[in-house]
mmCIF file of C-alpha atoms and ligand atoms in Angstrom:
data_model
loop_
_atom_site.group_PDB
_atom_site.id
_atom_site.type_symbol
_atom_site.label_atom_id
_atom_site.label_comp_id
_atom_site.label_asym_id
_atom_site.label_seq_id
_atom_site.Cartn_x
_atom_site.Cartn_y
_atom_site.Cartn_z
ATOM 1 C CA MET A 912 95.650 -30.655 -47.119
ATOM 2 C CA ASP A 913 94.313 -31.945 -50.435
ATOM 3 C CA PHE A 914 90.585 -31.178 -50.461
ATOM 4 C CA LYS A 915 89.999 -33.855 -53.141
ATOM 5 C CA ASP A 916 90.603 -36.521 -50.461
ATOM 6 C CA TYR A 917 87.570 -35.279 -48.498
ATOM 7 C CA ARG A 918 84.157 -36.605 -49.553
ATOM 8 C CA GLY A 919 80.728 -37.086 -48.021
ATOM 9 C CA ILE A 920 78.397 -35.270 -45.665
ATOM 10 C CA TRP A 921 78.245 -36.661 -42.120
ATOM 11 C CA VAL A 922 75.786 -36.168 -39.299
ATOM 12 C CA PHE A 923 76.728 -36.980 -35.712
ATOM 13 C CA ILE A 924 73.795 -39.026 -34.376
ATOM 14 C CA GLU A 925 72.803 -38.276 -30.819
ATOM 15 C CA ILE A 926 70.749 -40.714 -28.741
ATOM 16 C CA LYS A 927 68.444 -39.180 -26.164
ATOM 17 C CA ASP A 928 66.120 -41.063 -23.795
ATOM 18 C CA GLY A 929 66.510 -44.295 -25.775
ATOM 19 C CA LYS A 930 65.685 -42.692 -29.150
ATOM 20 C CA VAL A 931 67.518 -40.931 -31.959
ATOM 21 C CA ALA A 932 67.377 -37.250 -30.974
ATOM 22 C CA PRO A 933 64.944 -35.310 -33.226
ATOM 23 C CA VAL A 934 67.725 -32.870 -34.176
ATOM 24 C CA SER A 935 69.797 -35.726 -35.644
ATOM 25 C CA LEU A 936 66.894 -36.679 -37.921
ATOM 26 C CA GLU A 937 66.462 -33.020 -38.878
ATOM 27 C CA LEU A 938 70.162 -32.879 -39.778
ATOM 28 C CA LEU A 939 69.855 -36.002 -41.916
ATOM 29 C CA GLY A 940 67.112 -34.116 -43.823
ATOM 30 C CA ALA A 941 69.343 -31.063 -44.290
ATOM 31 C CA GLY A 942 72.403 -33.254 -44.977
ATOM 32 C CA ARG A 943 70.516 -35.143 -47.698
ATOM 33 C CA GLU A 944 70.073 -31.893 -49.664
ATOM 34 C CA LEU A 945 73.764 -31.024 -49.276
ATOM 35 C CA ALA A 946 74.865 -34.535 -50.298
ATOM 36 C CA ASP A 947 72.583 -34.513 -53.368
ATOM 37 C CA LYS A 948 73.964 -31.144 -54.420
ATOM 38 C CA ARG A 949 77.516 -32.499 -54.124
ATOM 39 C CA LYS A 950 76.522 -35.885 -55.656
ATOM 40 C CA THR A 951 78.037 -37.632 -52.662
ATOM 41 C CA ASP A 952 76.980 -39.913 -49.788
ATOM 42 C CA LEU A 953 75.196 -38.890 -46.619
ATOM 43 C CA ALA A 954 76.477 -40.761 -43.565
ATOM 44 C CA GLY A 955 75.343 -40.985 -39.960
ATOM 45 C CA LEU A 956 78.043 -41.402 -37.317
ATOM 46 C CA ILE A 957 76.643 -43.211 -34.306
ATOM 47 C CA ILE A 958 78.575 -43.880 -31.112
ATOM 48 C CA GLY A 959 77.260 -45.738 -28.071
ATOM 49 C CA ASN A 960 76.537 -49.076 -26.448
ATOM 50 C CA ASP A 961 73.830 -51.227 -28.071
ATOM 51 C CA VAL A 962 73.127 -48.715 -30.859
ATOM 52 C CA GLU A 963 72.819 -50.979 -33.903
ATOM 53 C CA LYS A 964 69.026 -50.993 -33.333
ATOM 54 C CA TYR A 965 68.889 -47.335 -34.461
ATOM 55 C CA VAL A 966 70.627 -47.846 -37.808
ATOM 56 C CA THR A 967 67.477 -48.650 -39.838
ATOM 57 C CA THR A 968 65.891 -45.379 -38.661
ATOM 58 C CA LEU A 969 68.899 -43.507 -40.040
ATOM 59 C CA TYR A 970 68.562 -45.118 -43.477
ATOM 60 C CA GLU A 971 64.822 -44.375 -43.452
ATOM 61 C CA HIS A 972 65.615 -40.702 -42.803
ATOM 62 C CA GLY A 973 68.090 -40.319 -45.648
ATOM 63 C CA ALA A 974 71.465 -41.848 -44.667
ATOM 64 C CA ASP A 975 73.314 -43.913 -47.307
ATOM 65 C CA LEU A 976 75.954 -45.076 -44.859
ATOM 66 C CA VAL A 977 76.250 -45.442 -41.120
ATOM 67 C CA TYR A 978 79.593 -45.509 -39.307
ATOM 68 C CA MET A 979 79.098 -47.180 -35.941
ATOM 69 C CA TYR A 980 81.274 -47.370 -32.821
ATOM 70 C CA GLU A 981 79.539 -49.769 -30.450
ATOM 71 C CA ASP A 982 81.197 -50.530 -27.149
ATOM 72 C CA GLU A 983 80.457 -50.422 -23.400
ATOM 73 C CA ILE A 984 82.967 -47.611 -23.051
ATOM 74 C CA PHE A 985 80.536 -45.393 -25.004
ATOM 75 C CA ASN A 986 77.604 -46.214 -22.710
ATOM 76 C CA HIS A 987 77.286 -42.595 -21.547
ATOM 77 C CA TYR A 988 78.328 -39.485 -23.427
ATOM 78 C CA ARG A 989 81.788 -38.362 -22.337
ATOM 79 C CA THR A 990 83.792 -35.755 -24.224
ATOM 80 C CA GLU A 991 87.059 -37.699 -24.348
ATOM 81 C CA SER A 992 85.742 -41.058 -25.541
ATOM 82 C CA TYR A 993 83.334 -39.632 -28.117
ATOM 83 C CA MET A 994 85.919 -37.130 -29.361
ATOM 84 C CA ARG A 995 88.423 -39.961 -29.891
ATOM 85 C CA ALA A 996 85.871 -41.915 -31.942
ATOM 86 C CA VAL A 997 84.918 -38.942 -34.146
ATOM 87 C CA PHE A 998 88.586 -38.077 -34.614
ATOM 88 C CA ASP A 999 89.444 -41.678 -35.521
ATOM 89 C CA CYS A 1000 86.580 -41.981 -38.018
ATOM 90 C CA SER A 1001 87.280 -38.611 -39.603
ATOM 91 C CA GLU A 1002 90.996 -39.387 -40.039
ATOM 92 C CA LYS A 1003 90.148 -42.750 -41.670
ATOM 93 C CA HIS A 1004 87.320 -41.708 -43.983
ATOM 94 C CA LYS A 1005 87.870 -37.951 -44.485
ATOM 95 C CA PRO A 1006 84.405 -36.386 -44.684
ATOM 96 C CA GLU A 1007 83.937 -33.028 -46.373
ATOM 97 C CA VAL A 1008 81.376 -31.864 -43.777
ATOM 98 C CA ILE A 1009 80.365 -32.948 -40.254
ATOM 99 C CA LEU A 1010 77.126 -31.587 -38.750
ATOM 100 C CA TYR A 1011 76.173 -31.781 -35.073
ATOM 101 C CA GLY A 1012 72.979 -30.761 -33.272
ATOM 102 C CA ALA A 1013 73.492 -27.602 -31.217
ATOM 103 C CA THR A 1014 72.524 -29.519 -28.068
ATOM 104 C CA PRO A 1015 74.639 -29.471 -24.887
ATOM 105 C CA ASN A 1016 76.430 -32.692 -25.929
ATOM 106 C CA GLY A 1017 76.622 -31.766 -29.629
ATOM 107 C CA LYS A 1018 78.193 -28.396 -28.876
ATOM 108 C CA ASP A 1019 80.607 -29.920 -26.386
ATOM 109 C CA LEU A 1020 81.699 -32.654 -28.801
ATOM 110 C CA ALA A 1021 81.993 -30.446 -31.889
ATOM 111 C CA SER A 1022 84.194 -27.884 -30.150
ATOM 112 C CA ALA A 1023 86.445 -30.623 -28.731
ATOM 113 C CA VAL A 1024 86.766 -32.305 -32.150
ATOM 114 C CA ALA A 1025 87.498 -28.940 -33.817
ATOM 115 C CA THR A 1026 90.536 -28.404 -31.586
ATOM 116 C CA ASP A 1027 91.810 -31.936 -32.090
ATOM 117 C CA LEU A 1028 91.478 -32.295 -35.876
ATOM 118 C CA PRO A 1029 92.114 -29.225 -36.143
ATOM 119 C CA THR A 1030 89.517 -27.400 -38.208
ATOM 120 C CA GLY A 1031 86.979 -24.605 -37.921
ATOM 121 C CA LEU A 1032 83.508 -24.820 -36.388
ATOM 122 C CA THR A 1033 80.489 -22.616 -37.023
ATOM 123 C CA ALA A 1034 78.273 -22.636 -33.935
ATOM 124 C CA ASP A 1035 74.490 -22.376 -33.791
ATOM 125 C CA THR A 1036 73.847 -22.398 -37.535
ATOM 126 C CA THR A 1037 70.287 -21.770 -38.712
ATOM 127 C CA ILE A 1038 70.716 -21.979 -42.534
ATOM 128 C CA LEU A 1039 72.908 -24.451 -44.442
ATOM 129 C CA ASP A 1040 73.927 -24.583 -48.070
ATOM 130 C CA ILE A 1041 76.877 -25.871 -50.078
ATOM 131 C CA GLU A 1042 78.607 -24.742 -53.278
ATOM 132 C CA GLU A 1043 78.068 -27.481 -55.830
ATOM 133 C CA ASP A 1044 81.426 -27.146 -57.541
ATOM 134 C CA THR A 1045 83.808 -26.279 -54.656
ATOM 135 C CA GLY A 1046 82.063 -28.077 -51.791
ATOM 136 C CA LEU A 1047 82.382 -24.968 -49.645
ATOM 137 C CA LEU A 1048 79.825 -25.148 -46.814
ATOM 138 C CA LEU A 1049 77.790 -21.947 -46.367
ATOM 139 C CA ALA A 1050 76.798 -21.956 -42.707
ATOM 140 C CA SER A 1051 74.656 -18.956 -41.755
ATOM 141 C CA ARG A 1052 73.684 -17.736 -38.303
ATOM 142 C CA PRO A 1053 72.343 -14.535 -36.727
ATOM 143 C CA ALA A 1054 75.086 -12.055 -35.824
ATOM 144 C CA PHE A 1055 75.441 -8.569 -34.350
ATOM 145 C CA GLY A 1056 72.453 -8.797 -32.067
ATOM 146 C CA GLY A 1057 70.385 -10.774 -34.551
ATOM 147 C CA ASN A 1058 70.102 -7.845 -36.962
ATOM 148 C CA ILE A 1059 72.085 -9.498 -39.761
ATOM 149 C CA MET A 1060 72.784 -13.039 -40.904
ATOM 150 C CA ALA A 1061 76.473 -13.937 -41.189
ATOM 151 C CA THR A 1062 77.518 -16.700 -43.584
ATOM 152 C CA ILE A 1063 80.654 -18.362 -42.278
ATOM 153 C CA LEU A 1064 83.079 -20.276 -44.506
ATOM 154 C CA CYS A 1065 85.925 -22.616 -43.637
ATOM 155 C CA LYS A 1066 88.164 -22.127 -46.653
ATOM 156 C CA LYS A 1067 91.438 -23.637 -45.486
ATOM 157 C CA TYR A 1068 90.608 -26.786 -43.553
ATOM 158 C CA ARG A 1069 88.635 -29.996 -43.883
ATOM 159 C CA PRO A 1070 86.298 -31.342 -42.621
ATOM 160 C CA GLN A 1071 84.060 -28.283 -42.426
ATOM 161 C CA MET A 1072 81.996 -28.455 -39.241
ATOM 162 C CA ALA A 1073 78.873 -26.783 -37.903
ATOM 163 C CA THR A 1074 76.497 -27.178 -35.000
ATOM 164 C CA VAL A 1075 72.901 -26.600 -36.066
ATOM 165 C CA ARG A 1076 70.036 -25.463 -33.906
ATOM 166 C CA PRO A 1077 67.313 -27.996 -33.146
ATOM 167 C CA LYS A 1078 63.959 -27.421 -34.847
ATOM 168 C CA VAL A 1079 65.163 -25.233 -37.711
ATOM 169 C CA MET A 1080 65.822 -27.983 -40.298
ATOM 170 C CA LYS A 1081 63.172 -30.441 -41.495
ATOM 171 C CA ALA A 1082 63.474 -34.209 -41.108
ATOM 172 C CA LEU A 1083 62.462 -36.235 -44.174
ATOM 173 C CA THR A 1084 59.310 -38.317 -44.086
ATOM 174 C CA PRO A 1085 60.709 -41.775 -43.270
ATOM 175 C CA ASP A 1086 60.910 -44.145 -46.236
ATOM 176 C CA VAL A 1087 60.769 -47.708 -44.896
ATOM 177 C CA ASN A 1088 62.064 -49.070 -48.204
ATOM 178 C CA ARG A 1089 65.355 -47.153 -47.995
ATOM 179 C CA VAL A 1090 68.405 -49.263 -47.178
ATOM 180 C CA GLY A 1091 72.030 -48.393 -46.599
ATOM 181 C CA THR A 1092 75.438 -49.732 -45.635
ATOM 182 C CA LEU A 1093 76.634 -50.223 -42.074
ATOM 183 C CA ILE A 1094 80.353 -49.809 -41.428
ATOM 184 C CA LYS A 1095 81.367 -51.091 -37.998
ATOM 185 C CA GLU A 1096 84.387 -49.331 -36.572
ATOM 186 C CA THR A 1097 86.497 -50.089 -33.513
ATOM 187 C CA ILE A 1098 88.975 -48.040 -31.562
ATOM 188 C CA ASP A 1099 91.572 -49.054 -28.991
ATOM 189 C CA LEU A 1100 90.263 -47.210 -25.965
ATOM 190 C CA LYS A 1101 90.358 -48.370 -22.342
ATOM 191 C CA GLU A 1102 88.438 -47.102 -19.333
ATOM 192 C CA ASP A 1103 91.747 -46.037 -17.727
ATOM 193 C CA ASP A 1104 92.385 -43.730 -20.723
ATOM 194 C CA ILE A 1105 89.339 -41.630 -19.821
ATOM 195 C CA ARG A 1106 89.483 -39.164 -16.970
ATOM 196 C CA THR A 1107 85.728 -38.607 -16.612
ATOM 197 C CA LYS A 1108 83.492 -41.191 -14.887
ATOM 198 C CA VAL A 1109 79.698 -41.028 -14.898
ATOM 199 C CA LEU A 1110 78.653 -41.741 -11.302
ATOM 200 C CA GLU A 1111 74.961 -40.927 -11.477
ATOM 201 C CA ILE A 1112 72.430 -39.427 -13.886
ATOM 202 C CA VAL A 1113 69.988 -37.063 -12.192
ATOM 203 C CA ARG A 1114 66.798 -36.346 -14.129
ATOM 204 C CA GLU A 1115 65.402 -32.817 -14.017
ATOM 205 C CA THR A 1116 62.107 -32.332 -12.211
ATOM 206 C CA THR A 1117 58.936 -31.149 -13.993
ATOM 207 C CA ARG A 1118 59.546 -27.612 -12.778
ATOM 208 C CA ASN A 1119 62.711 -27.513 -14.866
ATOM 209 C CA ALA A 1120 61.195 -29.423 -17.805
ATOM 210 C CA SER A 1121 63.121 -28.927 -21.012
ATOM 211 C CA ILE A 1122 61.709 -26.218 -23.306
ATOM 212 C CA ASP A 1123 63.098 -27.591 -26.560
ATOM 213 C CA GLU A 1124 60.544 -30.397 -26.822
ATOM 214 C CA ALA A 1125 57.582 -28.915 -24.906
ATOM 215 C CA ASP A 1126 54.166 -28.513 -26.589
ATOM 216 C CA ILE A 1127 53.313 -25.537 -24.388
ATOM 217 C CA ILE A 1128 55.767 -22.950 -23.053
ATOM 218 C CA VAL A 1129 54.925 -20.228 -20.560
ATOM 219 C CA ALA A 1130 57.733 -17.694 -20.876
ATOM 220 C CA GLY A 1131 58.285 -14.706 -18.617
ATOM 221 C CA GLY A 1132 60.325 -11.523 -18.933
ATOM 222 C CA LYS A 1133 61.562 -8.663 -16.778
ATOM 223 C CA GLY A 1134 57.977 -7.392 -16.646
ATOM 224 C CA LEU A 1135 57.390 -9.921 -13.846
ATOM 225 C CA GLY A 1136 59.392 -7.531 -11.663
ATOM 226 C CA SER A 1137 61.382 -9.929 -9.451
ATOM 227 C CA LYS A 1138 62.295 -13.569 -8.839
ATOM 228 C CA ASN A 1139 59.304 -13.700 -6.536
ATOM 229 C CA GLY A 1140 57.026 -12.187 -9.201
ATOM 230 C CA PHE A 1141 58.348 -14.817 -11.664
ATOM 231 C CA GLN A 1142 56.749 -17.526 -9.483
ATOM 232 C CA LEU A 1143 53.509 -16.670 -11.324
ATOM 233 C CA ILE A 1144 55.099 -18.105 -14.485
ATOM 234 C CA HIS A 1145 55.944 -21.359 -12.654
ATOM 235 C CA GLN A 1146 52.393 -21.567 -11.263
ATOM 236 C CA PHE A 1147 50.775 -20.981 -14.659
ATOM 237 C CA ALA A 1148 53.123 -23.512 -16.315
ATOM 238 C CA GLU A 1149 52.290 -26.094 -13.664
ATOM 239 C CA VAL A 1150 48.534 -25.732 -14.277
ATOM 240 C CA LEU A 1151 49.006 -26.171 -18.039
ATOM 241 C CA GLY A 1152 51.662 -28.914 -17.756
ATOM 242 C CA ALA A 1153 53.915 -26.536 -19.681
ATOM 243 C CA ALA A 1154 57.641 -25.822 -19.641
ATOM 244 C CA VAL A 1155 58.981 -22.513 -18.317
ATOM 245 C CA GLY A 1156 60.758 -20.190 -20.754
ATOM 246 C CA ALA A 1157 62.470 -16.872 -20.102
ATOM 247 C CA SER A 1158 64.072 -13.872 -21.759
ATOM 248 C CA ARG A 1159 67.814 -13.365 -21.468
ATOM 249 C CA ASP A 1160 67.378 -10.478 -19.021
ATOM 250 C CA VAL A 1161 65.525 -12.809 -16.648
ATOM 251 C CA VAL A 1162 68.298 -15.397 -16.890
ATOM 252 C CA GLU A 1163 70.942 -12.735 -16.323
ATOM 253 C CA ALA A 1164 69.041 -11.543 -13.253
ATOM 254 C CA GLY A 1165 69.335 -15.112 -11.894
ATOM 255 C CA TRP A 1166 65.563 -15.734 -11.697
ATOM 256 C CA VAL A 1167 65.925 -19.012 -13.665
ATOM 257 C CA GLY A 1168 68.786 -21.034 -15.208
ATOM 258 C CA HIS A 1169 70.170 -20.534 -18.712
ATOM 259 C CA HIS A 1170 68.499 -23.712 -20.032
ATOM 260 C CA HIS A 1171 65.176 -21.785 -19.852
ATOM 261 C CA GLN A 1172 66.389 -18.991 -22.134
ATOM 262 C CA VAL A 1173 64.642 -18.573 -25.469
ATOM 263 C CA GLY A 1174 66.294 -16.646 -28.261
ATOM 264 C CA GLN A 1175 69.401 -15.988 -30.208
ATOM 265 C CA THR A 1176 71.792 -16.892 -27.402
ATOM 266 C CA GLY A 1177 69.357 -19.380 -25.860
ATOM 267 C CA LEU A 1178 67.207 -22.057 -27.467
ATOM 268 C CA THR A 1179 65.028 -21.990 -30.577
ATOM 269 C CA VAL A 1180 61.605 -23.385 -29.725
ATOM 270 C CA THR A 1181 58.520 -24.293 -31.761
ATOM 271 C CA PRO A 1182 55.834 -25.320 -29.261
ATOM 272 C CA LYS A 1183 52.176 -25.494 -30.216
ATOM 273 C CA ILE A 1184 51.437 -22.640 -27.780
ATOM 274 C CA TYR A 1185 53.847 -19.958 -26.524
ATOM 275 C CA PHE A 1186 52.811 -17.484 -23.807
ATOM 276 C CA ALA A 1187 55.087 -14.410 -23.703
ATOM 277 C CA ILE A 1188 54.379 -12.628 -20.436
ATOM 278 C CA GLY A 1189 56.116 -9.358 -19.533
ATOM 279 C CA ILE A 1190 58.477 -9.861 -22.478
ATOM 280 C CA SER A 1191 59.142 -6.802 -24.648
ATOM 281 C CA GLY A 1192 59.744 -8.742 -27.894
ATOM 282 C CA ALA A 1193 63.336 -7.793 -28.716
ATOM 283 C CA ILE A 1194 64.512 -9.277 -32.029
ATOM 284 C CA GLN A 1195 66.943 -11.560 -30.174
ATOM 285 C CA HIS A 1196 63.992 -13.106 -28.323
ATOM 286 C CA ILE A 1197 61.691 -13.236 -31.348
ATOM 287 C CA VAL A 1198 64.158 -15.275 -33.462
ATOM 288 C CA GLY A 1199 63.924 -18.057 -30.888
ATOM 289 C CA MET A 1200 60.122 -18.399 -30.744
ATOM 290 C CA GLN A 1201 58.566 -16.850 -33.862
ATOM 291 C CA ASN A 1202 57.735 -20.234 -35.420
ATOM 292 C CA SER A 1203 55.560 -21.321 -32.475
ATOM 293 C CA GLY A 1204 52.078 -22.481 -33.481
ATOM 294 C CA LEU A 1205 50.135 -19.932 -31.422
ATOM 295 C CA ILE A 1206 51.742 -16.975 -29.654
ATOM 296 C CA ILE A 1207 49.848 -15.231 -26.871
ATOM 297 C CA ALA A 1208 51.397 -12.084 -25.387
ATOM 298 C CA ILE A 1209 50.573 -10.305 -22.154
ATOM 299 C CA ASN A 1210 52.170 -6.901 -21.676
ATOM 300 C CA LYS A 1211 51.133 -3.689 -19.968
ATOM 301 C CA ASP A 1212 52.518 -1.549 -22.820
ATOM 302 C CA PRO A 1213 50.191 -1.574 -25.874
ATOM 303 C CA ASP A 1214 53.147 -0.508 -28.059
ATOM 304 C CA ALA A 1215 55.441 -3.361 -26.949
ATOM 305 C CA PRO A 1216 57.048 -4.976 -30.057
ATOM 306 C CA ILE A 1217 55.843 -8.435 -28.962
ATOM 307 C CA PHE A 1218 52.361 -7.403 -30.151
ATOM 308 C CA GLN A 1219 53.739 -7.330 -33.735
ATOM 309 C CA THR A 1220 54.585 -11.045 -33.520
ATOM 310 C CA CYS A 1221 51.793 -12.558 -31.416
ATOM 311 C CA HIS A 1222 48.526 -14.045 -32.656
ATOM 312 C CA TYR A 1223 46.602 -12.882 -29.563
ATOM 313 C CA GLY A 1224 47.580 -10.050 -27.244
ATOM 314 C CA ILE A 1225 46.314 -8.988 -23.845
ATOM 315 C CA VAL A 1226 47.236 -5.490 -22.674
ATOM 316 C CA GLY A 1227 47.413 -5.589 -18.891
ATOM 317 C CA GLU A 1228 49.390 -6.084 -15.692
ATOM 318 C CA ALA A 1229 50.859 -9.599 -15.469
ATOM 319 C CA ALA A 1230 49.964 -9.766 -11.763
ATOM 320 C CA GLU A 1231 46.294 -9.188 -12.633
ATOM 321 C CA VAL A 1232 45.924 -11.129 -15.912
ATOM 322 C CA VAL A 1233 47.909 -14.295 -15.095
ATOM 323 C CA PRO A 1234 45.978 -15.224 -11.895
ATOM 324 C CA LEU A 1235 42.732 -14.858 -13.892
ATOM 325 C CA LEU A 1236 44.096 -17.181 -16.585
ATOM 326 C CA ILE A 1237 45.292 -19.671 -13.950
ATOM 327 C CA LYS A 1238 41.798 -19.696 -12.398
ATOM 328 C CA ALA A 1239 40.056 -20.040 -15.784
ATOM 329 C CA PHE A 1240 42.315 -22.889 -16.942
ATOM 330 C CA GLU A 1241 42.039 -24.703 -13.590
ATOM 331 C CA GLU A 1242 38.251 -24.554 -13.816
ATOM 332 C CA ALA A 1243 38.200 -25.643 -17.476
ATOM 333 C CA LEU A 1244 40.595 -28.525 -16.803
ATOM 334 C CA ASN A 1245 38.602 -29.640 -13.735
ATOM 335 C CA ARG A 1246 35.409 -29.596 -15.830
ATOM 336 C CA ARG A 1247 37.124 -31.802 -18.409
ATOM 337 C CA VAL A 1248 38.203 -34.283 -15.715
ATOM 338 C CA SER A 1249 34.701 -34.420 -14.164
ATOM 339 C CA HIS A 1250 33.112 -35.009 -17.611
ATOM 340 C CA ALA A 1251 35.565 -37.791 -18.426
HETATM 341 P P1 LIG B 2047 62.500 -5.814 -21.066
HETATM 342 O O1 LIG B 2047 63.042 -5.379 -22.346
HETATM 343 O O2 LIG B 2047 62.851 -5.023 -19.845
HETATM 344 O O3 LIG B 2047 60.923 -5.838 -21.247
HETATM 345 C C1 LIG B 2047 60.012 -6.032 -20.206
HETATM 346 C C2 LIG B 2047 58.624 -5.951 -20.796
HETATM 347 O O4 LIG B 2047 57.696 -6.213 -19.774
HETATM 348 C C3 LIG B 2047 58.283 -4.582 -21.386
HETATM 349 O O5 LIG B 2047 57.727 -4.728 -22.681
HETATM 350 C C4 LIG B 2047 57.261 -4.000 -20.415
HETATM 351 O O6 LIG B 2047 56.275 -3.204 -21.087
HETATM 352 C C5 LIG B 2047 56.634 -5.246 -19.859
HETATM 353 N N1 LIG B 2047 56.134 -5.080 -18.489
HETATM 354 C C6 LIG B 2047 56.722 -4.368 -17.486
HETATM 355 N N2 LIG B 2047 56.004 -4.488 -16.361
HETATM 356 C C7 LIG B 2047 54.935 -5.273 -16.662
HETATM 357 C C8 LIG B 2047 53.830 -5.760 -15.925
HETATM 358 N N3 LIG B 2047 53.683 -5.463 -14.624
HETATM 359 N N4 LIG B 2047 52.936 -6.560 -16.556
HETATM 360 C C9 LIG B 2047 53.061 -6.857 -17.887
HETATM 361 N N5 LIG B 2047 54.092 -6.407 -18.630
HETATM 362 C C10 LIG B 2047 55.027 -5.647 -18.026
HETATM 363 N N6 LIG B 2047 67.144 -11.769 -25.224
HETATM 364 C C11 LIG B 2047 66.468 -12.925 -25.163
HETATM 365 O O7 LIG B 2047 65.332 -12.986 -24.637
HETATM 366 N N7 LIG B 2047 67.033 -14.085 -25.646
HETATM 367 C C12 LIG B 2047 68.241 -14.107 -26.221
HETATM 368 O O8 LIG B 2047 68.692 -15.194 -26.618
HETATM 369 C C13 LIG B 2047 68.974 -12.884 -26.335
HETATM 370 N N8 LIG B 2047 70.171 -12.859 -26.928
HETATM 371 C C14 LIG B 2047 70.806 -11.651 -27.079
HETATM 372 C C15 LIG B 2047 72.011 -11.594 -27.781
HETATM 373 C C16 LIG B 2047 72.643 -10.379 -27.972
HETATM 374 C C17 LIG B 2047 73.922 -10.339 -28.723
HETATM 375 C C18 LIG B 2047 72.069 -9.202 -27.428
HETATM 376 C C19 LIG B 2047 72.748 -7.882 -27.633
HETATM 377 C C20 LIG B 2047 70.897 -9.255 -26.718
HETATM 378 C C21 LIG B 2047 70.242 -10.468 -26.516
HETATM 379 N N9 LIG B 2047 69.050 -10.549 -25.819
HETATM 380 C C22 LIG B 2047 68.377 -11.729 -25.781
HETATM 381 C C23 LIG B 2047 68.517 -9.409 -25.049
HETATM 382 C C24 LIG B 2047 67.398 -8.670 -25.741
HETATM 383 O O9 LIG B 2047 67.950 -7.681 -26.592
HETATM 384 C C25 LIG B 2047 66.491 -7.972 -24.704
HETATM 385 O O10 LIG B 2047 67.277 -7.125 -23.897
HETATM 386 C C26 LIG B 2047 65.724 -8.935 -23.810
HETATM 387 O O11 LIG B 2047 65.057 -9.911 -24.567
HETATM 388 C C27 LIG B 2047 64.721 -8.163 -22.992
HETATM 389 O O12 LIG B 2047 64.156 -8.981 -22.032
HETATM 390 P P2 LIG B 2047 62.696 -8.691 -21.475
HETATM 391 O O13 LIG B 2047 61.747 -8.561 -22.599
HETATM 392 O O14 LIG B 2047 62.416 -9.695 -20.411
HETATM 393 O O15 LIG B 2047 62.898 -7.292 -20.693
#
């Protein structure tokens, strides 16, 4: 493998709910810095059906080039079809780095591509840098229970690949005057070549609303006592129109699904308001929510570590404090409606 053949920083562009996923724009921001350091191009790789309409947005957010695979076969994300396209493009154009959002689809795709190319993959990166002279990607992530940061290198293979957590990198302010080059790619792929068929897409209900884009999160921990006790969190979230978050211990106890987990092995979130109720504040939880705008903790132990991180703290029993908050917010919201 001659590393001199590999040039350019690529970002896999994910489309979510008819828009470029915020994490893809964040990665274009981070990728721009890497590309400038290496004096090379930043490219977006977009795969889908009817996706040319997104290309201008990618230029505006820092891309010099866009590689596009546009075909009906890419209408829905499927591992096999998308993996074939990334593989094909990478073999043709030989990027030095490919970045993916650490979303369910991004993680799935990156790990499949890593086995096929084959190359290494650093998962769940939170800090990115690159050596100017060697092009070695420095992908850092929390390790050993979140107590240290490990910087992972891929010294022997190219492209170097990493999935990067949503909301940790910054998207550039869009520059409407930026232009770039579109490279349309095709691949010989037939429906019969793909084993997976998308039969139906089922949207999650409000109760399971996604925490990664919510403005308000009400998160509960083992302090709620039981799955039944955790219903208080759902009730409070419903009143506020918030998403439900949870500690890992709650997820492991089966009170809610893994997609509610905040923290090192869950999601990183940055809502405007984060309620941490009956959550001790272990470092592995804190790393996933510490950048929230306003953190309000409720815990019966005045020495709980969460009180070191929160902006406001209430020392008390969740079963007593939360119903009072629910009542107060219901009344305040009703007053607002009646004044409107
Ligand atoms: P506990 O630690 O049991 O804390 C419960 C809290 O509730 C206590 O502070 C207690 O004072 C309070 N409380 C009890 N009763 C009441 C009451 N009636 N009213 C009010 N307060 C009450 N954790 C995560 O959350 N996310 C992760 O992504 C994650 N990843 C991890 C990765 C690794 C490699 C490891 C080793 C651990 C990870 N953990 C993670 C686990 C983490 O270390 C903690 O064990 C976990 O966060 C604790 O969950 P908790 O705060 O709900 O429970």
